Coordinates of C-alpha atoms in Angstrom, one line a residue:
X38 CA -0.4 -0.2 -0.1
X39 CA 1.2 3.1 -1.1
X40 CA 1.8 5.5 2.1
X41 CA 4.1 8.7 0.5
X42 CA 5.3 10.1 -2.3
X43 CA 6.4 13.3 -1.9
X44 CA 7.2 15.4 -5.1
X45 CA 10.5 17.1 -3.0
X46 CA 12.3 13.9 -3.0
X47 CA 11.0 11.4 -5.2
X48 CA 11.7 11.4 -8.8
X49 CA 9.2 12.3 -11.2
X50 CA 10.1 15.1 -13.5
X51 CA 11.6 14.2 -17.0
X52 CA 14.9 16.1 -17.7
X53 CA 17.1 15.8 -20.5
X54 CA 21.0 16.6 -20.3
X55 CA 23.3 17.8 -22.6
X56 CA 24.4 14.1 -23.8
X57 CA 20.1 13.4 -24.7
X58 CA 19.9 11.1 -21.8
X59 CA 16.7 11.3 -20.2
X60 CA 15.9 10.7 -16.5
X61 CA 13.7 11.3 -13.7
X62 CA 14.5 13.8 -10.8
X63 CA 12.7 15.4 -7.9
X64 CA 12.1 18.8 -7.2
X65 CA 15.2 19.3 -4.9
X66 CA 17.1 17.7 -7.4
X67 CA 16.0 19.9 -10.7
X68 CA 16.2 23.2 -8.8
X69 CA 19.6 22.0 -7.2
X70 CA 21.2 20.8 -10.4
X71 CA 19.0 22.9 -13.1
X72 CA 22.8 23.6 -14.8
X73 CA 23.1 20.2 -15.5
X74 CA 19.7 19.5 -17.2
X75 CA 19.4 20.8 -21.0
X76 CA 15.4 20.7 -21.1
X77 CA 12.6 19.3 -19.5
X78 CA 11.5 16.2 -21.5
X79 CA 8.0 15.0 -20.5
X80 CA 5.7 13.1 -22.1
X81 CA 4.2 16.2 -24.0
X82 CA 5.1 19.4 -24.9
X83 CA 2.3 20.6 -23.1
X84 CA 3.2 18.4 -20.0
X85 CA 6.7 20.2 -20.1
X86 CA 5.1 23.7 -19.9
X87 CA 2.7 23.0 -17.2
X88 CA 5.5 21.7 -15.0
X89 CA 7.7 24.3 -16.0
X90 CA 4.7 27.0 -14.9
X91 CA 4.9 25.0 -11.8
X92 CA 8.5 25.5 -11.2
X93 CA 8.3 29.1 -11.7
X94 CA 5.4 29.6 -9.5
X95 CA 7.7 27.9 -6.6
X96 CA 10.6 30.1 -7.3
X97 CA 7.9 33.3 -7.3
X98 CA 6.4 32.3 -4.1
X99 CA 10.3 31.7 -2.5
X100 CA 11.5 35.1 -3.2
X101 CA 10.3 38.5 -1.7
X102 CA 7.8 40.5 -4.1
X103 CA 8.0 43.7 -1.8
X104 CA 11.1 44.7 -3.1
X105 CA 11.1 47.5 -6.0
X106 CA 11.2 46.7 -9.8
X107 CA 14.9 48.1 -9.8
X108 CA 15.6 46.2 -6.7
X109 CA 14.2 43.0 -8.5
X110 CA 15.9 43.4 -11.8
X111 CA 19.1 43.9 -10.1
X112 CA 18.1 40.8 -8.0
X113 CA 17.9 39.1 -11.1
X114 CA 21.0 40.0 -12.8
X115 CA 22.6 38.5 -9.9
X116 CA 21.6 35.4 -10.6
X117 CA 21.5 35.8 -14.4
X118 CA 25.3 36.7 -14.3
X119 CA 26.5 33.5 -12.1
X120 CA 24.0 31.2 -14.1
X121 CA 22.1 30.2 -11.0
X122 CA 18.7 30.0 -9.1
X123 CA 17.8 31.2 -5.5
X124 CA 18.1 27.8 -4.3
X125 CA 18.2 29.0 -0.5
X126 CA 14.6 30.5 -0.9
X127 CA 13.7 28.1 -3.1
X128 CA 15.0 25.2 -0.3
X129 CA 13.6 27.5 2.8
X130 CA 10.1 27.6 1.3
X131 CA 10.0 23.7 0.3
X132 CA 11.1 23.4 4.3
X133 CA 7.6 25.7 4.9
X134 CA 5.4 23.5 2.8
X135 CA 6.8 20.4 1.9
X136 CA 3.9 18.1 3.4
X137 CA 1.8 19.5 0.9
X138 CA 3.8 18.4 -1.6
X139 CA 2.7 14.4 -0.8
X140 CA 0.8 13.1 -3.6
X141 CA -0.2 10.5 -1.4
X142 CA -1.2 12.5 1.8
X143 CA -4.7 11.0 2.6
X144 CA -6.1 14.7 3.9
X145 CA -4.1 17.0 1.5
X146 CA -2.5 15.3 -1.4
X147 CA -0.8 17.4 -3.8
X148 CA -3.1 19.3 -6.2
X149 CA -6.0 16.8 -4.9
X150 CA -8.9 16.8 -2.8
X151 CA -8.4 14.1 0.2
X152 CA -11.4 12.0 0.5
X153 CA -13.1 13.2 -2.7
X154 CA -16.0 10.6 -3.5
X155 CA -18.4 10.6 -6.4
X156 CA -21.9 10.2 -5.9
X157 CA -22.1 7.1 -8.2
X158 CA -19.1 5.3 -6.3
X159 CA -17.6 5.2 -9.9
X160 CA -14.2 6.6 -10.8
X161 CA -13.5 8.6 -13.6
X162 CA -11.3 6.3 -15.3
X163 CA -6.7 6.6 -16.2
X164 CA -7.7 7.5 -19.9
X165 CA -9.4 10.7 -18.8
X166 CA -5.8 11.6 -16.8
X167 CA -4.2 11.5 -20.0
X168 CA -4.5 13.9 -22.6
X169 CA -5.6 12.3 -25.9
X170 CA -3.7 13.9 -28.6
X171 CA -4.3 12.7 -32.2
X172 CA -1.6 11.8 -34.7
X173 CA 0.1 9.5 -32.5
X174 CA 1.8 12.0 -30.1
X175 CA 0.1 10.6 -26.9
X176 CA 2.9 8.6 -25.4
X177 CA 0.2 5.9 -24.4
X178 CA -0.9 5.2 -28.3
X179 CA 1.0 2.3 -27.9
X180 CA -1.2 1.1 -24.6
X181 CA -4.2 1.7 -26.0
X182 CA -5.4 4.0 -23.6
X183 CA -9.1 2.5 -22.9
X184 CA -7.5 -0.3 -21.7
X185 CA -4.6 1.4 -19.5
X186 CA -5.0 -0.3 -15.9
X187 CA -2.1 1.5 -14.0
X188 CA 0.2 4.2 -14.1
X189 CA 3.5 4.7 -11.8
X190 CA 3.4 7.4 -9.5
X191 CA 6.1 9.7 -11.4
X192 CA 3.8 9.2 -14.4
X193 CA 0.8 10.2 -12.4
X194 CA 2.1 13.3 -11.0
X195 CA 3.2 14.5 -14.2
X196 CA -0.4 13.9 -15.7
X197 CA -2.3 15.3 -12.8
X198 CA -0.1 18.7 -12.9
X199 CA -0.9 18.7 -16.8
X200 CA -4.9 17.7 -16.0
X201 CA -5.1 20.4 -13.7
X202 CA -3.6 23.0 -16.6
X203 CA -5.1 21.4 -19.8
X204 CA -7.9 19.0 -19.2
X205 CA -10.5 19.3 -21.6
X206 CA -13.9 20.5 -21.1
X207 CA -17.2 18.0 -21.0
X208 CA -19.4 16.7 -18.6
X209 CA -17.8 15.1 -15.9
X210 CA -18.1 12.8 -12.8
X211 CA -20.4 14.0 -10.0
X212 CA -18.8 14.4 -6.7
X213 CA -20.5 14.2 -2.8
X214 CA -20.7 17.6 -1.4
X215 CA -20.5 19.4 -4.4
X216 CA -23.5 21.9 -4.9
X217 CA -22.6 22.0 -8.5
X218 CA -23.4 18.1 -8.8
X219 CA -26.7 17.7 -10.6
X220 CA -28.3 14.0 -11.2
X221 CA -24.6 12.6 -10.5
X222 CA -22.8 15.0 -13.4
X223 CA -20.6 18.2 -13.0
X224 CA -21.4 20.0 -16.2
X225 CA -18.9 21.8 -18.2
X226 CA -16.8 24.9 -16.5
X227 CA -14.1 25.0 -19.7
X228 CA -11.0 23.8 -20.3
X229 CA -7.8 23.9 -17.7
X230 CA -7.0 27.8 -17.5
X231 CA -3.6 27.2 -19.0
X232 CA -5.4 25.2 -22.2
X233 CA -7.4 28.1 -22.7
X234 CA -4.1 30.6 -23.9
X235 CA -1.3 30.1 -26.4
X236 CA 1.8 30.0 -24.6
X237 CA 5.3 31.5 -25.4
X238 CA 8.5 30.8 -23.2
X239 CA 11.9 31.5 -23.8
X240 CA 14.6 28.7 -23.7
X241 CA 18.1 29.2 -23.3
X242 CA 21.2 26.7 -23.0
X243 CA 20.0 24.8 -19.7
X244 CA 17.1 24.6 -17.4
X245 CA 18.8 27.3 -15.4
X246 CA 18.5 30.1 -18.0
X247 CA 14.9 28.9 -19.2
X248 CA 13.7 29.3 -15.8
X249 CA 15.8 32.6 -15.5
X250 CA 14.5 33.9 -18.7
X251 CA 10.8 33.2 -17.7
X252 CA 10.7 34.6 -14.3
X253 CA 9.3 37.8 -14.7
X254 CA 10.6 39.7 -12.1
X255 CA 8.3 42.7 -12.6
X256 CA 5.1 41.1 -12.7
X257 CA 5.6 39.5 -8.9
X258 CA 2.2 40.2 -6.7
X259 CA 2.4 41.3 -3.2
X260 CA -0.8 39.2 -2.9
X261 CA -0.1 36.0 -5.1
X262 CA -0.9 32.6 -3.2
X263 CA -0.8 29.2 -4.6
X264 CA -3.3 26.1 -3.7
X265 CA -0.7 24.6 -1.4
X266 CA -0.5 27.7 0.6
X267 CA -3.9 28.0 1.4
X268 CA -6.5 25.6 3.7
X269 CA -7.1 22.0 1.4
X270 CA -9.7 22.3 -1.1
X271 CA -12.7 20.0 -0.8
X272 CA -15.3 18.9 -3.4
X273 CA -16.9 22.1 -5.4
X274 CA -15.9 25.6 -6.3
X275 CA -13.6 27.4 -3.4
X276 CA -15.8 30.4 -2.7
X277 CA -13.1 31.8 -0.3
X278 CA -10.7 32.1 -3.4
X279 CA -12.5 32.4 -6.8
X280 CA -10.1 34.2 -9.0
X281 CA -6.2 33.9 -9.0
X282 CA -4.2 36.9 -7.1
X283 CA -1.0 36.6 -8.8
X284 CA 0.8 34.9 -11.8
X285 CA 2.0 32.0 -9.8
X286 CA -1.6 31.5 -8.4
X287 CA -2.5 31.1 -12.2
X288 CA 0.4 28.8 -13.1
X289 CA -1.0 26.3 -10.4
X290 CA -4.9 26.7 -10.8
X291 CA -6.9 24.0 -10.0
X292 CA -9.8 23.7 -12.2
X293 CA -10.5 20.5 -11.5
X294 CA -11.2 18.3 -8.4
X295 CA -9.0 14.9 -8.6
X296 CA -8.0 12.1 -6.5
X297 CA -5.6 9.5 -7.6
X298 CA -6.6 6.0 -6.8
X299 CA -3.4 4.0 -5.5
X300 CA -3.0 0.6 -5.6
X301 CA 0.1 -1.9 -5.0
X302 CA 2.8 1.2 -5.5
X303 CA 0.9 2.4 -8.6
X304 CA -2.2 4.9 -9.3
X305 CA -5.0 2.2 -10.8
X306 CA -7.8 4.9 -11.0
X307 CA -8.6 8.6 -11.0
X308 CA -11.7 10.9 -9.8
X309 CA -11.6 14.2 -11.7
X310 CA -14.7 16.5 -11.5
X311 CA -14.9 20.4 -12.5
X312 CA -13.2 22.8 -9.6
X313 CA -12.6 26.1 -10.0
X314 CA -14.1 27.9 -13.2
X315 CA -12.4 31.5 -13.8
X316 CA -13.4 33.8 -16.7
X317 CA -9.9 33.7 -18.7
X318 CA -10.6 37.7 -19.7
X319 CA -8.7 40.5 -18.7
X320 CA -6.2 38.3 -16.9
X321 CA -3.4 40.3 -18.8
X322 CA -1.9 41.3 -15.9
X323 CA -1.0 38.1 -14.2
X324 CA -0.1 36.0 -17.2
X325 CA 3.4 36.6 -19.1
X326 CA 3.5 34.1 -21.3
X327 CA 0.5 34.9 -23.1
X328 CA -0.9 37.7 -25.6
X329 CA -3.9 39.3 -25.8
X330 CA -6.6 40.1 -28.6
X331 CA -9.8 41.9 -28.3
X332 CA -13.1 39.4 -28.0
X333 CA -15.4 40.0 -30.9
X334 CA -18.2 41.8 -29.9
X335 CA -17.3 42.8 -26.4
X336 CA -15.7 46.2 -25.9
X337 CA -12.9 46.7 -23.4
X338 CA -12.8 42.6 -23.3
X339 CA -9.6 40.8 -24.3
X340 CA -9.0 37.1 -24.4
X341 CA -5.5 35.0 -24.7
X342 CA -4.6 34.8 -28.3
X343 CA -4.1 30.9 -29.4
X344 CA -2.1 28.8 -31.8
X345 CA -3.2 26.8 -34.7
X346 CA -1.5 23.2 -35.2
X347 CA -1.8 23.8 -38.8
X348 CA 0.1 27.1 -39.1
X349 CA 3.7 27.2 -38.8
X350 CA 4.9 29.7 -35.6
X351 CA 6.6 32.2 -38.0
X352 CA 3.1 32.8 -40.0
X353 CA 1.9 33.9 -36.5
X354 CA 5.1 35.3 -34.9
X355 CA 4.6 39.7 -35.7
X356 CA 1.7 40.1 -33.5
X357 CA 3.6 37.9 -30.6
X358 CA 6.9 40.3 -30.8
X359 CA 5.3 43.7 -31.6
X360 CA 5.3 46.2 -28.6
X361 CA 4.6 49.3 -30.3
X362 CA 1.4 51.0 -31.1
X363 CA -0.5 48.2 -32.3
X364 CA -0.1 46.0 -29.0
X365 CA 1.0 48.2 -26.3
X366 CA 2.5 46.2 -22.8
X367 CA -0.4 47.6 -20.7
X368 CA -3.3 48.0 -23.3
X369 CA -4.8 49.3 -26.6
X370 CA -7.2 48.8 -28.7
X371 CA -5.2 46.0 -31.1
X372 CA -4.6 43.8 -27.6
X373 CA -2.3 43.5 -25.5
X374 CA 1.5 42.4 -26.3
X375 CA 3.4 39.5 -24.6
X376 CA 4.9 40.1 -21.6
X377 CA 7.6 38.3 -22.1
X378 CA 8.8 40.5 -25.2
X379 CA 8.9 43.5 -22.7
X380 CA 10.8 41.7 -19.9
X381 CA 13.6 40.5 -22.5
X382 CA 13.7 44.1 -24.1
X383 CA 14.2 45.5 -20.0
X384 CA 16.9 42.9 -19.5
X385 CA 18.6 44.2 -22.5
X386 CA 18.2 47.9 -21.6
X387 CA 19.6 47.0 -18.4
X388 CA 22.9 45.7 -20.0
X389 CA 22.0 41.7 -18.4
X390 CA 21.5 40.4 -21.7
X391 CA 24.0 40.9 -24.2
X392 CA 24.1 41.3 -28.0
X393 CA 24.3 37.8 -29.6
X394 CA 22.7 36.1 -26.8
X395 CA 20.1 33.9 -28.4
X396 CA 17.4 32.1 -27.2
X397 CA 15.0 29.5 -28.6
X398 CA 11.1 31.1 -28.8
X399 CA 9.1 28.6 -28.1
X400 CA 4.9 28.2 -28.7
X401 CA 3.2 25.8 -26.6
X402 CA -0.8 24.6 -26.3
X403 CA -3.5 22.4 -27.2
X404 CA -6.0 22.8 -29.7
X405 CA -10.0 21.8 -28.6
X406 CA -12.8 20.6 -31.1
X407 CA -15.6 23.6 -30.6
X408 CA -17.7 24.5 -29.7
X409 CA -17.8 22.3 -26.5
X410 CA -14.0 22.0 -26.5
X411 CA -14.8 18.5 -25.0
X412 CA -11.9 16.7 -27.4
X413 CA -8.1 17.5 -27.7
X414 CA -7.4 17.7 -31.8
X415 CA -4.1 19.1 -31.9
X416 CA -0.7 19.7 -30.0
X417 CA 0.9 23.1 -30.4
X418 CA 4.9 22.8 -30.3
X419 CA 7.2 24.8 -32.4
X420 CA 10.1 26.8 -31.9
X421 CA 12.6 29.4 -33.6
X422 CA 16.3 30.2 -33.0
X423 CA 16.2 34.2 -32.7
X424 CA 19.1 36.9 -31.1
X425 CA 16.9 38.5 -28.0
X426 CA 18.3 41.5 -29.4
X427 CA 16.9 41.4 -32.6
X428 CA 13.5 40.5 -31.6
X429 CA 13.2 43.1 -29.1
X430 CA 14.2 45.9 -31.5
X431 CA 11.0 46.9 -33.3
X432 CA 12.7 47.7 -36.5
X433 CA 13.6 44.1 -36.6
X434 CA 10.4 43.3 -35.9
X435 CA 8.7 45.0 -38.6
X436 CA 10.9 43.6 -40.9
X437 CA 9.7 40.1 -40.0
X438 CA 6.3 41.0 -39.9
X439 CA 6.7 42.2 -43.6
X440 CA 8.7 39.1 -44.3
X441 CA 6.1 37.1 -43.5
X442 CA 3.3 39.0 -45.4
X443 CA 5.6 38.8 -48.0
X444 CA 5.6 35.0 -47.8
X445 CA 1.8 35.1 -47.5
X446 CA 1.1 36.8 -50.4
X447 CA 3.5 34.2 -52.4
X448 CA 1.5 31.8 -51.1
X449 CA -1.6 33.1 -52.1
X450 CA -0.2 33.4 -55.6
X451 CA 0.6 29.8 -55.7
X452 CA -3.2 28.8 -54.4
X453 CA -4.7 30.8 -57.1
X454 CA -2.4 29.2 -59.7
X455 CA -3.9 25.8 -58.5
X456 CA -7.4 26.8 -58.7
X457 CA -6.7 28.7 -62.1
X458 CA -5.3 25.4 -63.7
X459 CA -8.6 23.2 -62.7
X460 CA -10.4 26.0 -64.3
X461 CA -8.8 25.8 -67.5
X462 CA -9.3 22.1 -67.1
X463 CA -12.6 21.9 -66.9
X464 CA -13.3 21.2 -63.2
X465 CA -15.6 23.9 -62.2
X466 CA -17.2 26.3 -64.5
X467 CA -18.7 29.0 -61.9
X468 CA -16.4 29.9 -58.9
X469 CA -19.2 31.2 -57.2
X470 CA -21.2 27.7 -57.3
X471 CA -17.9 25.7 -56.6
X472 CA -16.8 27.6 -53.2
X473 CA -15.6 24.4 -51.4
X474 CA -13.6 23.5 -54.6
X475 CA -12.1 26.6 -55.5
X476 CA -11.0 26.9 -51.4
X477 CA -9.6 23.4 -51.1
X478 CA -7.4 24.1 -54.7
X479 CA -6.6 27.3 -53.3
X480 CA -5.7 25.6 -49.9
X481 CA -3.7 22.8 -51.4
X482 CA -1.7 25.3 -53.2
X483 CA -0.8 27.5 -50.3
X484 CA 0.1 24.6 -48.2
X485 CA 2.4 23.5 -50.5
X486 CA 4.2 26.8 -50.6
X487 CA 4.2 27.4 -47.2
X488 CA 5.8 23.7 -46.6
X489 CA 8.6 25.1 -49.3
X490 CA 9.0 28.6 -47.8
X491 CA 9.1 27.0 -44.3
X492 CA 12.9 26.0 -43.4
X493 CA 14.0 28.8 -45.4
X494 CA 12.4 31.5 -43.4
X495 CA 13.5 29.9 -40.0
X496 CA 17.0 30.0 -41.6
X497 CA 16.5 33.9 -42.6
X498 CA 15.3 34.5 -38.7
X499 CA 17.9 33.3 -37.4
X500 CA 20.4 35.2 -39.1
X501 CA 18.7 38.7 -38.0
X502 CA 20.5 40.9 -35.3
X503 CA 19.8 44.6 -34.5
X504 CA 22.5 45.7 -36.1
X505 CA 21.8 43.7 -39.6
X506 CA 21.8 45.6 -43.2
X507 CA 18.0 45.3 -43.5
X508 CA 17.4 46.2 -46.7
X509 CA 20.0 43.8 -48.0
X510 CA 18.4 41.3 -46.1
X511 CA 14.9 42.5 -47.2
X512 CA 16.3 41.7 -50.8
X513 CA 17.8 38.5 -49.8
X514 CA 14.3 37.4 -48.8
X515 CA 12.3 38.6 -51.2
X516 CA 14.7 37.1 -54.3
X517 CA 14.4 33.5 -51.7
X518 CA 10.7 33.4 -51.9
X519 CA 10.7 33.9 -55.8
X520 CA 13.1 31.5 -56.4
X521 CA 11.3 28.6 -53.8
X522 CA 7.9 29.6 -55.1
X523 CA 8.3 29.8 -59.1
X524 CA 9.5 25.5 -58.8
X525 CA 6.3 25.1 -56.8
X526 CA 4.3 26.6 -59.4
X527 CA 5.9 24.8 -62.1
X528 CA 5.3 21.4 -60.2
X529 CA 1.2 22.5 -60.2
X530 CA 1.5 22.9 -64.2
X531 CA 3.1 20.0 -64.7
X532 CA 0.5 18.5 -62.4
X533 CA -2.3 19.7 -64.0
X534 CA -2.1 17.4 -67.2
X535 CA -3.1 17.4 -71.1
X536 CA -6.7 18.8 -70.2
X537 CA -5.1 21.9 -68.7
X538 CA -2.5 22.2 -71.4
X539 CA -5.2 22.2 -74.2
X540 CA -7.2 25.0 -72.2
X541 CA -10.5 26.1 -73.0
X542 CA -12.3 29.2 -75.5
X543 CA -14.3 31.6 -73.1
X544 CA -17.4 33.0 -74.4
X545 CA -18.2 36.5 -74.4
X546 CA -19.9 36.9 -70.8
X547 CA -17.0 34.9 -69.1
X548 CA -15.7 36.3 -65.7
X549 CA -11.9 36.2 -67.1
X550 CA -10.9 37.7 -70.5
X551 CA -14.0 37.6 -72.8
X552 CA -13.3 35.2 -75.9
X553 CA -9.6 34.7 -74.8
X554 CA -8.3 31.2 -75.1
X555 CA -7.0 30.1 -71.7
X556 CA -4.4 27.0 -71.0
X557 CA -1.9 26.2 -68.8
X558 CA 0.7 28.8 -70.2
X559 CA -1.7 31.2 -69.7
X560 CA -2.3 30.3 -66.3
X561 CA 1.6 30.6 -65.3
X562 CA 1.5 34.0 -66.8
X563 CA -0.9 35.2 -64.3
X564 CA 0.7 33.3 -61.6
X565 CA 4.5 35.0 -62.7
X566 CA 2.6 38.2 -62.5
X567 CA 1.1 38.0 -59.0
X568 CA 4.5 36.5 -57.6
X569 CA 6.2 39.4 -59.0
X570 CA 3.6 41.7 -57.2
X571 CA 4.1 39.9 -54.0
X572 CA 7.8 40.1 -53.8
X573 CA 8.3 43.5 -55.5
X574 CA 9.3 46.8 -53.8
X575 CA 11.2 47.2 -50.3
X576 CA 9.5 45.5 -46.8
X577 CA 10.3 48.9 -44.6
X578 CA 10.6 52.0 -46.4
X579 CA 14.1 52.9 -45.9
X580 CA 14.2 56.6 -45.3
X581 CA 11.4 55.9 -42.7
X582 CA 13.8 53.7 -40.8
X583 CA 16.8 55.9 -41.2
X584 CA 14.6 58.9 -39.2
X585 CA 13.6 56.3 -36.8
X586 CA 17.7 55.0 -36.1
X587 CA 18.8 58.4 -35.6

């Protein structure tokens, strides 16, 4: 019978060292030896970020948040210079709350409710604990989730943290002594709080750097708290603490009421019910890892930007980096910028981050099927290697945004070529009456273009610095786009076949050129014109850029 599994002492966090070896370590080890580990190496990227946020919450709560911003930044600078964490503070905090980190405690188990019981006497089933990510991304796809019989205690601890952060919405098992239970069911309250956001983190060369880079000292909240500092939770919502009071609280928000069921040193089942429901709107002052956008139809209401698994990170990068008029740090009609960017810019301005220092900018999140969001349909986990001084320079950010626009316009040209080739081959005659087919053809052409541009953009972006010759790099990118998208167009023309090569004669009332014969050659010429329009001119007005520098 399992009696104790304290997360400070027992190995459960998966880490990878520089040699690529993956091992499990305790909380005490992960803080004490963070420089030895290159990165977290959980079962999913979303599990990594859930555990990263837990580690950051512990650091936040262990240091003095009453100091001024200048004092906090100076303190951060000392840690960064020596590449060390405030382990003395962390271990003092550990000793104060150690008993609340026991996974198996009968009265106050970590992130669970002691004695939690369902009204039916049934359990939720282990598959409900594990994120069922499609496309084989789930580490348990080979174990047939539906027949999963047990988890090791380290596995269960990792999935517990992940479930509190990212659990899908839907009807849950109703619990005794929960006033919201109706007919033995706990009705939907939305996804886990972290799951509602598209997260962006900065990763350094090791876990020490990653933790420090994401430790936004100017967002520490004096009245912050976390669940293990408060009295043990009970079934149902915590009416005494209805909303997060700071970043650490938000990082570890218990969106679910849970209890792991133990058997022979393993977890054999779980109870999962809805917990503390929070409207995520307008929480931008508490969340450093997300950018915010206006909510459709709601004045002065902002919601987190989310990521798409079907869209490469660089295609949506500009709104995340912008710190200017289009998205200020603390507001504007266009939304709220990613606080991480303002934090990195502050560190650079203070001389704590040096020119040439690089990070991996990583986007993470889960996608849920709308509107119920009861099913996970995608995992977002992408990264870009960038120089910090470049992505915090507004002139460079503007260049990146325009370069992405050029790529978008070129991809549209490829999509239109695919649509035109199908038209001249007689696959459809009236675009308005064949919108679904036309949309599919355009999408196929665009995606082929994006796939061909993907690695090129990443390499081009990695070469940007705040001292780069922007006009030269802009011209280089336009040349690359033209040289890469032309072969995409040629491939589409070859695949169009003989019917497209023969073409068709349009009538006098045709939508294209009345009376003009159109064929593959006509489509190619039209594509060439569109591609040139997409890539002509400079991305940034050089005169304006020079004025901004002076």
